[in-house]
Amino acid sequence: METNTKELVKASLFLALGLILPYIFHFTGMPGNVFLPMHIPVLLCGLILGERYGLLIGFITPLINSVITGMPPIYPVAVAMAFELAAYGWLSGYLFKRKKSNVYIALILAMIFGRLISGIANYVLMGFVGKSFVLKLFMISAFVKPLWGILIQIIIIPFVVKAIERNSKAVSLNG
């Protein structure tokens, strides 16, 4: 698998967006756990660059955010998010780029799969520190509280992916 400079630059852009967007939300007082600003660049990365970059950017983005800004807290939140976002990036890229699935199907299945991975990660991480995992609270925090963020992702991400694809085809035809 050859890595080219354009892919690395694009992956770096998605990582930068994954660091900047949550910071803007925290700075302005908008709740990140409602609007999910870190999820959008990771899902876009998977859909545009494929599963390898999606997994990598998804895994490191919450960890770097935690180290730089203290948000999210490193344990267990950032660690669990690393697995969740890695799952988003991997599955969205795998389904869309490799299996040629519809962008909506790839996106929604990745969002469900990532939340399943998040639940498993939280269950394991909470067990390590002797805390109990409450499924009802997890379901509310994974599906109810971030409803606006989920809707924003379903509306905006396919639009952005299609715009990028259209632009890429136009550039390749002209260049």
PDB file of C-alpha atoms in Angstrom:
ATOM      1  CA  MET A   1       0.000   0.000   0.000  1.00  0.00           C
ATOM      2  CA  GLU A   2       1.609   3.139  -1.235  1.00  0.00           C
ATOM      3  CA  THR A   3       1.023   6.311   0.721  1.00  0.00           C
ATOM      4  CA  ASN A   4       1.117   9.461  -1.295  1.00  0.00           C
ATOM      5  CA  THR A   5       1.646  13.026  -0.215  1.00  0.00           C
ATOM      6  CA  LYS A   6      -1.872  14.156  -1.149  1.00  0.00           C
ATOM      7  CA  GLU A   7      -3.423  11.522   1.130  1.00  0.00           C
ATOM      8  CA  LEU A   8      -1.148  12.503   4.018  1.00  0.00           C
ATOM      9  CA  VAL A   9      -2.024  16.167   3.568  1.00  0.00           C
ATOM     10  CA  LYS A  10      -5.747  15.369   3.492  1.00  0.00           C
ATOM     11  CA  ALA A  11      -5.429  13.133   6.571  1.00  0.00           C
ATOM     12  CA  SER A  12      -3.586  15.939   8.356  1.00  0.00           C
ATOM     13  CA  LEU A  13      -6.395  18.318   7.438  1.00  0.00           C
ATOM     14  CA  PHE A  14      -8.979  15.955   8.948  1.00  0.00           C
ATOM     15  CA  LEU A  15      -6.869  15.630  12.086  1.00  0.00           C
ATOM     16  CA  ALA A  16      -6.570  19.423  12.333  1.00  0.00           C
ATOM     17  CA  LEU A  17     -10.341  19.804  11.909  1.00  0.00           C
ATOM     18  CA  GLY A  18     -10.828  17.144  14.584  1.00  0.00           C
ATOM     19  CA  LEU A  19      -8.749  19.281  16.944  1.00  0.00           C
ATOM     20  CA  ILE A  20     -10.090  22.715  15.994  1.00  0.00           C
ATOM     21  CA  LEU A  21     -13.844  22.054  15.810  1.00  0.00           C
ATOM     22  CA  PRO A  22     -14.172  20.692  19.386  1.00  0.00           C
ATOM     23  CA  TYR A  23     -12.036  23.560  20.660  1.00  0.00           C
ATOM     24  CA  ILE A  24     -14.373  26.081  19.011  1.00  0.00           C
ATOM     25  CA  PHE A  25     -17.373  24.345  20.541  1.00  0.00           C
ATOM     26  CA  HIS A  26     -15.843  24.321  24.033  1.00  0.00           C
ATOM     27  CA  PHE A  27     -14.640  27.918  23.668  1.00  0.00           C
ATOM     28  CA  THR A  28     -18.094  29.158  22.664  1.00  0.00           C
ATOM     29  CA  GLY A  29     -19.890  27.087  25.306  1.00  0.00           C
ATOM     30  CA  MET A  30     -21.648  24.823  22.813  1.00  0.00           C
ATOM     31  CA  PRO A  31     -21.901  21.288  24.196  1.00  0.00           C
ATOM     32  CA  GLY A  32     -19.604  18.964  22.268  1.00  0.00           C
ATOM     33  CA  ASN A  33     -21.378  15.902  23.621  1.00  0.00           C
ATOM     34  CA  VAL A  34     -24.571  17.142  21.932  1.00  0.00           C
ATOM     35  CA  PHE A  35     -23.200  18.315  18.560  1.00  0.00           C
ATOM     36  CA  LEU A  36     -20.278  15.826  18.233  1.00  0.00           C
ATOM     37  CA  PRO A  37     -17.823  18.120  16.417  1.00  0.00           C
ATOM     38  CA  MET A  38     -14.963  15.606  16.616  1.00  0.00           C
ATOM     39  CA  HIS A  39     -16.980  12.920  14.833  1.00  0.00           C
ATOM     40  CA  ILE A  40     -17.527  14.835  11.581  1.00  0.00           C
ATOM     41  CA  PRO A  41     -13.859  15.065  10.444  1.00  0.00           C
ATOM     42  CA  VAL A  42     -13.271  11.406  11.319  1.00  0.00           C
ATOM     43  CA  LEU A  43     -16.299  10.190   9.376  1.00  0.00           C
ATOM     44  CA  LEU A  44     -15.317  12.402   6.445  1.00  0.00           C
ATOM     45  CA  CYS A  45     -11.776  11.063   6.596  1.00  0.00           C
ATOM     46  CA  GLY A  46     -12.990   7.473   6.375  1.00  0.00           C
ATOM     47  CA  LEU A  47     -15.413   8.216   3.560  1.00  0.00           C
ATOM     48  CA  ILE A  48     -12.912  10.241   1.520  1.00  0.00           C
ATOM     49  CA  LEU A  49      -9.586   8.532   2.234  1.00  0.00           C
ATOM     50  CA  GLY A  50     -10.691   5.016   3.139  1.00  0.00           C
ATOM     51  CA  GLU A  51     -10.533   2.709   6.113  1.00  0.00           C
ATOM     52  CA  ARG A  52      -6.806   2.920   6.863  1.00  0.00           C
ATOM     53  CA  TYR A  53      -6.711   6.687   7.349  1.00  0.00           C
ATOM     54  CA  GLY A  54     -10.176   6.698   8.904  1.00  0.00           C
ATOM     55  CA  LEU A  55      -9.045   4.247  11.580  1.00  0.00           C
ATOM     56  CA  LEU A  56      -5.803   6.105  12.288  1.00  0.00           C
ATOM     57  CA  ILE A  57      -7.286   9.616  12.437  1.00  0.00           C
ATOM     58  CA  GLY A  58     -10.256   8.319  14.418  1.00  0.00           C
ATOM     59  CA  PHE A  59      -8.023   6.699  17.019  1.00  0.00           C
ATOM     60  CA  ILE A  60      -5.559   9.537  17.571  1.00  0.00           C
ATOM     61  CA  THR A  61      -7.904  12.551  17.392  1.00  0.00           C
ATOM     62  CA  PRO A  62      -9.569  12.208  20.836  1.00  0.00           C
ATOM     63  CA  LEU A  63      -6.265  11.260  22.476  1.00  0.00           C
ATOM     64  CA  ILE A  64      -4.450  14.295  21.063  1.00  0.00           C
ATOM     65  CA  ASN A  65      -7.408  16.519  21.984  1.00  0.00           C
ATOM     66  CA  SER A  66      -7.258  15.214  25.526  1.00  0.00           C
ATOM     67  CA  VAL A  67      -3.509  15.813  25.840  1.00  0.00           C
ATOM     68  CA  ILE A  68      -3.642  19.315  24.339  1.00  0.00           C
ATOM     69  CA  THR A  69      -6.867  20.694  25.831  1.00  0.00           C
ATOM     70  CA  GLY A  70      -7.842  18.297  28.618  1.00  0.00           C
ATOM     71  CA  MET A  71     -11.098  17.620  26.758  1.00  0.00           C
ATOM     72  CA  PRO A  72     -12.304  14.978  26.738  1.00  0.00           C
ATOM     73  CA  PRO A  73     -10.826  13.642  29.969  1.00  0.00           C
ATOM     74  CA  ILE A  74      -8.259  10.990  29.065  1.00  0.00           C
ATOM     75  CA  TYR A  75      -9.741   8.118  31.106  1.00  0.00           C
ATOM     76  CA  PRO A  76     -12.144   6.653  30.362  1.00  0.00           C
ATOM     77  CA  VAL A  77     -13.718   9.135  27.934  1.00  0.00           C
ATOM     78  CA  ALA A  78     -10.884   9.838  25.457  1.00  0.00           C
ATOM     79  CA  VAL A  79      -9.752   6.216  25.470  1.00  0.00           C
ATOM     80  CA  ALA A  80     -13.286   4.960  24.765  1.00  0.00           C
ATOM     81  CA  MET A  81     -13.732   7.665  22.127  1.00  0.00           C
ATOM     82  CA  ALA A  82     -10.497   6.572  20.456  1.00  0.00           C
ATOM     83  CA  PHE A  83     -11.989   3.128  19.858  1.00  0.00           C
ATOM     84  CA  GLU A  84     -15.377   4.571  18.878  1.00  0.00           C
ATOM     85  CA  LEU A  85     -13.970   7.053  16.364  1.00  0.00           C
ATOM     86  CA  ALA A  86     -11.516   4.486  14.996  1.00  0.00           C
ATOM     87  CA  ALA A  87     -14.519   2.237  14.348  1.00  0.00           C
ATOM     88  CA  TYR A  88     -16.341   5.122  12.615  1.00  0.00           C
ATOM     89  CA  GLY A  89     -13.395   5.902  10.386  1.00  0.00           C
ATOM     90  CA  TRP A  90     -12.619   2.278   9.585  1.00  0.00           C
ATOM     91  CA  LEU A  91     -16.132   1.072   8.767  1.00  0.00           C
ATOM     92  CA  SER A  92     -17.219   4.191   6.879  1.00  0.00           C
ATOM     93  CA  GLY A  93     -14.109   3.946   4.698  1.00  0.00           C
ATOM     94  CA  TYR A  94     -14.367   0.199   4.255  1.00  0.00           C
ATOM     95  CA  LEU A  95     -18.011   0.286   3.205  1.00  0.00           C
ATOM     96  CA  PHE A  96     -17.853   3.405   1.030  1.00  0.00           C
ATOM     97  CA  LYS A  97     -14.452   3.126  -0.639  1.00  0.00           C
ATOM     98  CA  ARG A  98     -13.869  -0.628  -0.787  1.00  0.00           C
ATOM     99  CA  LYS A  99     -17.399  -2.053  -0.953  1.00  0.00           C
ATOM    100  CA  LYS A 100     -18.845   0.902  -2.903  1.00  0.00           C
ATOM    101  CA  SER A 101     -21.828   1.235  -0.560  1.00  0.00           C
ATOM    102  CA  ASN A 102     -24.142   4.210  -0.677  1.00  0.00           C
ATOM    103  CA  VAL A 103     -22.757   7.083   1.426  1.00  0.00           C
ATOM    104  CA  TYR A 104     -25.831   7.082   3.690  1.00  0.00           C
ATOM    105  CA  ILE A 105     -25.595   3.344   4.356  1.00  0.00           C
ATOM    106  CA  ALA A 106     -21.861   3.542   5.049  1.00  0.00           C
ATOM    107  CA  LEU A 107     -22.361   6.539   7.339  1.00  0.00           C
ATOM    108  CA  ILE A 108     -25.276   5.172   9.362  1.00  0.00           C
ATOM    109  CA  LEU A 109     -23.781   1.684   9.762  1.00  0.00           C
ATOM    110  CA  ALA A 110     -20.468   3.236  10.860  1.00  0.00           C
ATOM    111  CA  MET A 111     -22.285   5.421  13.403  1.00  0.00           C
ATOM    112  CA  ILE A 112     -24.122   2.413  14.856  1.00  0.00           C
ATOM    113  CA  PHE A 113     -20.995   0.223  14.865  1.00  0.00           C
ATOM    114  CA  GLY A 114     -18.909   2.956  16.509  1.00  0.00           C
ATOM    115  CA  ARG A 115     -21.462   3.357  19.280  1.00  0.00           C
ATOM    116  CA  LEU A 116     -21.463  -0.418  19.838  1.00  0.00           C
ATOM    117  CA  ILE A 117     -17.659  -0.317  20.129  1.00  0.00           C
ATOM    118  CA  SER A 118     -17.976   2.651  22.484  1.00  0.00           C
ATOM    119  CA  GLY A 119     -20.343   0.706  24.707  1.00  0.00           C
ATOM    120  CA  ILE A 120     -17.971  -2.255  24.854  1.00  0.00           C
ATOM    121  CA  ALA A 121     -14.976  -0.001  25.508  1.00  0.00           C
ATOM    122  CA  ASN A 122     -16.812   1.867  28.279  1.00  0.00           C
ATOM    123  CA  TYR A 123     -17.926  -1.394  29.858  1.00  0.00           C
ATOM    124  CA  VAL A 124     -14.343  -2.707  29.910  1.00  0.00           C
ATOM    125  CA  LEU A 125     -12.741   0.584  31.003  1.00  0.00           C
ATOM    126  CA  MET A 126     -15.271   1.152  33.795  1.00  0.00           C
ATOM    127  CA  GLY A 127     -14.654  -2.398  34.998  1.00  0.00           C
ATOM    128  CA  PHE A 128     -10.914  -1.721  35.250  1.00  0.00           C
ATOM    129  CA  VAL A 129     -11.539   0.991  37.844  1.00  0.00           C
ATOM    130  CA  GLY A 130     -14.285  -0.882  39.673  1.00  0.00           C
ATOM    131  CA  LYS A 131     -17.167   1.275  38.465  1.00  0.00           C
ATOM    132  CA  SER A 132     -20.395  -0.121  37.158  1.00  0.00           C
ATOM    133  CA  PHE A 133     -21.543   0.347  33.587  1.00  0.00           C
ATOM    134  CA  VAL A 134     -25.183   1.419  33.354  1.00  0.00           C
ATOM    135  CA  LEU A 135     -26.582   0.491  29.956  1.00  0.00           C
ATOM    136  CA  LYS A 136     -29.521   2.901  30.192  1.00  0.00           C
ATOM    137  CA  LEU A 137     -27.207   5.858  30.856  1.00  0.00           C
ATOM    138  CA  PHE A 138     -24.934   4.795  28.020  1.00  0.00           C
ATOM    139  CA  MET A 139     -27.853   4.532  25.576  1.00  0.00           C
ATOM    140  CA  ILE A 140     -29.051   8.011  26.532  1.00  0.00           C
ATOM    141  CA  SER A 141     -25.558   9.485  26.155  1.00  0.00           C
ATOM    142  CA  ALA A 142     -24.954   7.642  22.866  1.00  0.00           C
ATOM    143  CA  PHE A 143     -28.284   8.084  21.087  1.00  0.00           C
ATOM    144  CA  VAL A 144     -30.570  10.597  22.831  1.00  0.00           C
ATOM    145  CA  LYS A 145     -28.343  13.408  24.082  1.00  0.00           C
ATOM    146  CA  PRO A 146     -26.397  13.730  20.799  1.00  0.00           C
ATOM    147  CA  LEU A 147     -29.487  13.569  18.581  1.00  0.00           C
ATOM    148  CA  TRP A 148     -28.715  16.988  17.048  1.00  0.00           C
ATOM    149  CA  GLY A 149     -25.162  15.920  16.269  1.00  0.00           C
ATOM    150  CA  ILE A 150     -26.379  12.690  14.686  1.00  0.00           C
ATOM    151  CA  LEU A 151     -28.864  14.587  12.504  1.00  0.00           C
ATOM    152  CA  ILE A 152     -26.214  17.134  11.518  1.00  0.00           C
ATOM    153  CA  GLN A 153     -23.883  14.297  10.492  1.00  0.00           C
ATOM    154  CA  ILE A 154     -26.552  12.557   8.414  1.00  0.00           C
ATOM    155  CA  ILE A 155     -27.406  15.809   6.628  1.00  0.00           C
ATOM    156  CA  ILE A 156     -24.001  17.479   6.186  1.00  0.00           C
ATOM    157  CA  ILE A 157     -21.540  14.618   5.661  1.00  0.00           C
ATOM    158  CA  PRO A 158     -23.124  13.106   2.505  1.00  0.00           C
ATOM    159  CA  PHE A 159     -23.413  16.602   1.014  1.00  0.00           C
ATOM    160  CA  VAL A 160     -19.710  17.304   1.671  1.00  0.00           C
ATOM    161  CA  VAL A 161     -18.623  13.898   0.321  1.00  0.00           C
ATOM    162  CA  LYS A 162     -20.634  14.362  -2.876  1.00  0.00           C
ATOM    163  CA  ALA A 163     -19.267  17.899  -3.334  1.00  0.00           C
ATOM    164  CA  ILE A 164     -15.693  16.663  -2.913  1.00  0.00           C
ATOM    165  CA  GLU A 165     -16.280  13.803  -5.339  1.00  0.00           C
ATOM    166  CA  ARG A 166     -17.757  16.214  -7.913  1.00  0.00           C
ATOM    167  CA  ASN A 167     -14.811  18.583  -7.476  1.00  0.00           C
ATOM    168  CA  SER A 168     -12.275  15.739  -7.747  1.00  0.00           C
ATOM    169  CA  LYS A 169     -13.842  14.547 -11.011  1.00  0.00           C
ATOM    170  CA  ALA A 170     -13.829  18.081 -12.412  1.00  0.00           C
ATOM    171  CA  VAL A 171     -10.163  18.562 -11.471  1.00  0.00           C
ATOM    172  CA  SER A 172      -9.150  15.231 -13.017  1.00  0.00           C
ATOM    173  CA  LEU A 173     -11.019  16.061 -16.240  1.00  0.00           C
ATOM    174  CA  ASN A 174      -9.346  19.476 -16.466  1.00  0.00           C
ATOM    175  CA  GLY A 175      -5.896  18.381 -15.321  1.00  0.00           C
TER     176      GLY A 175
END
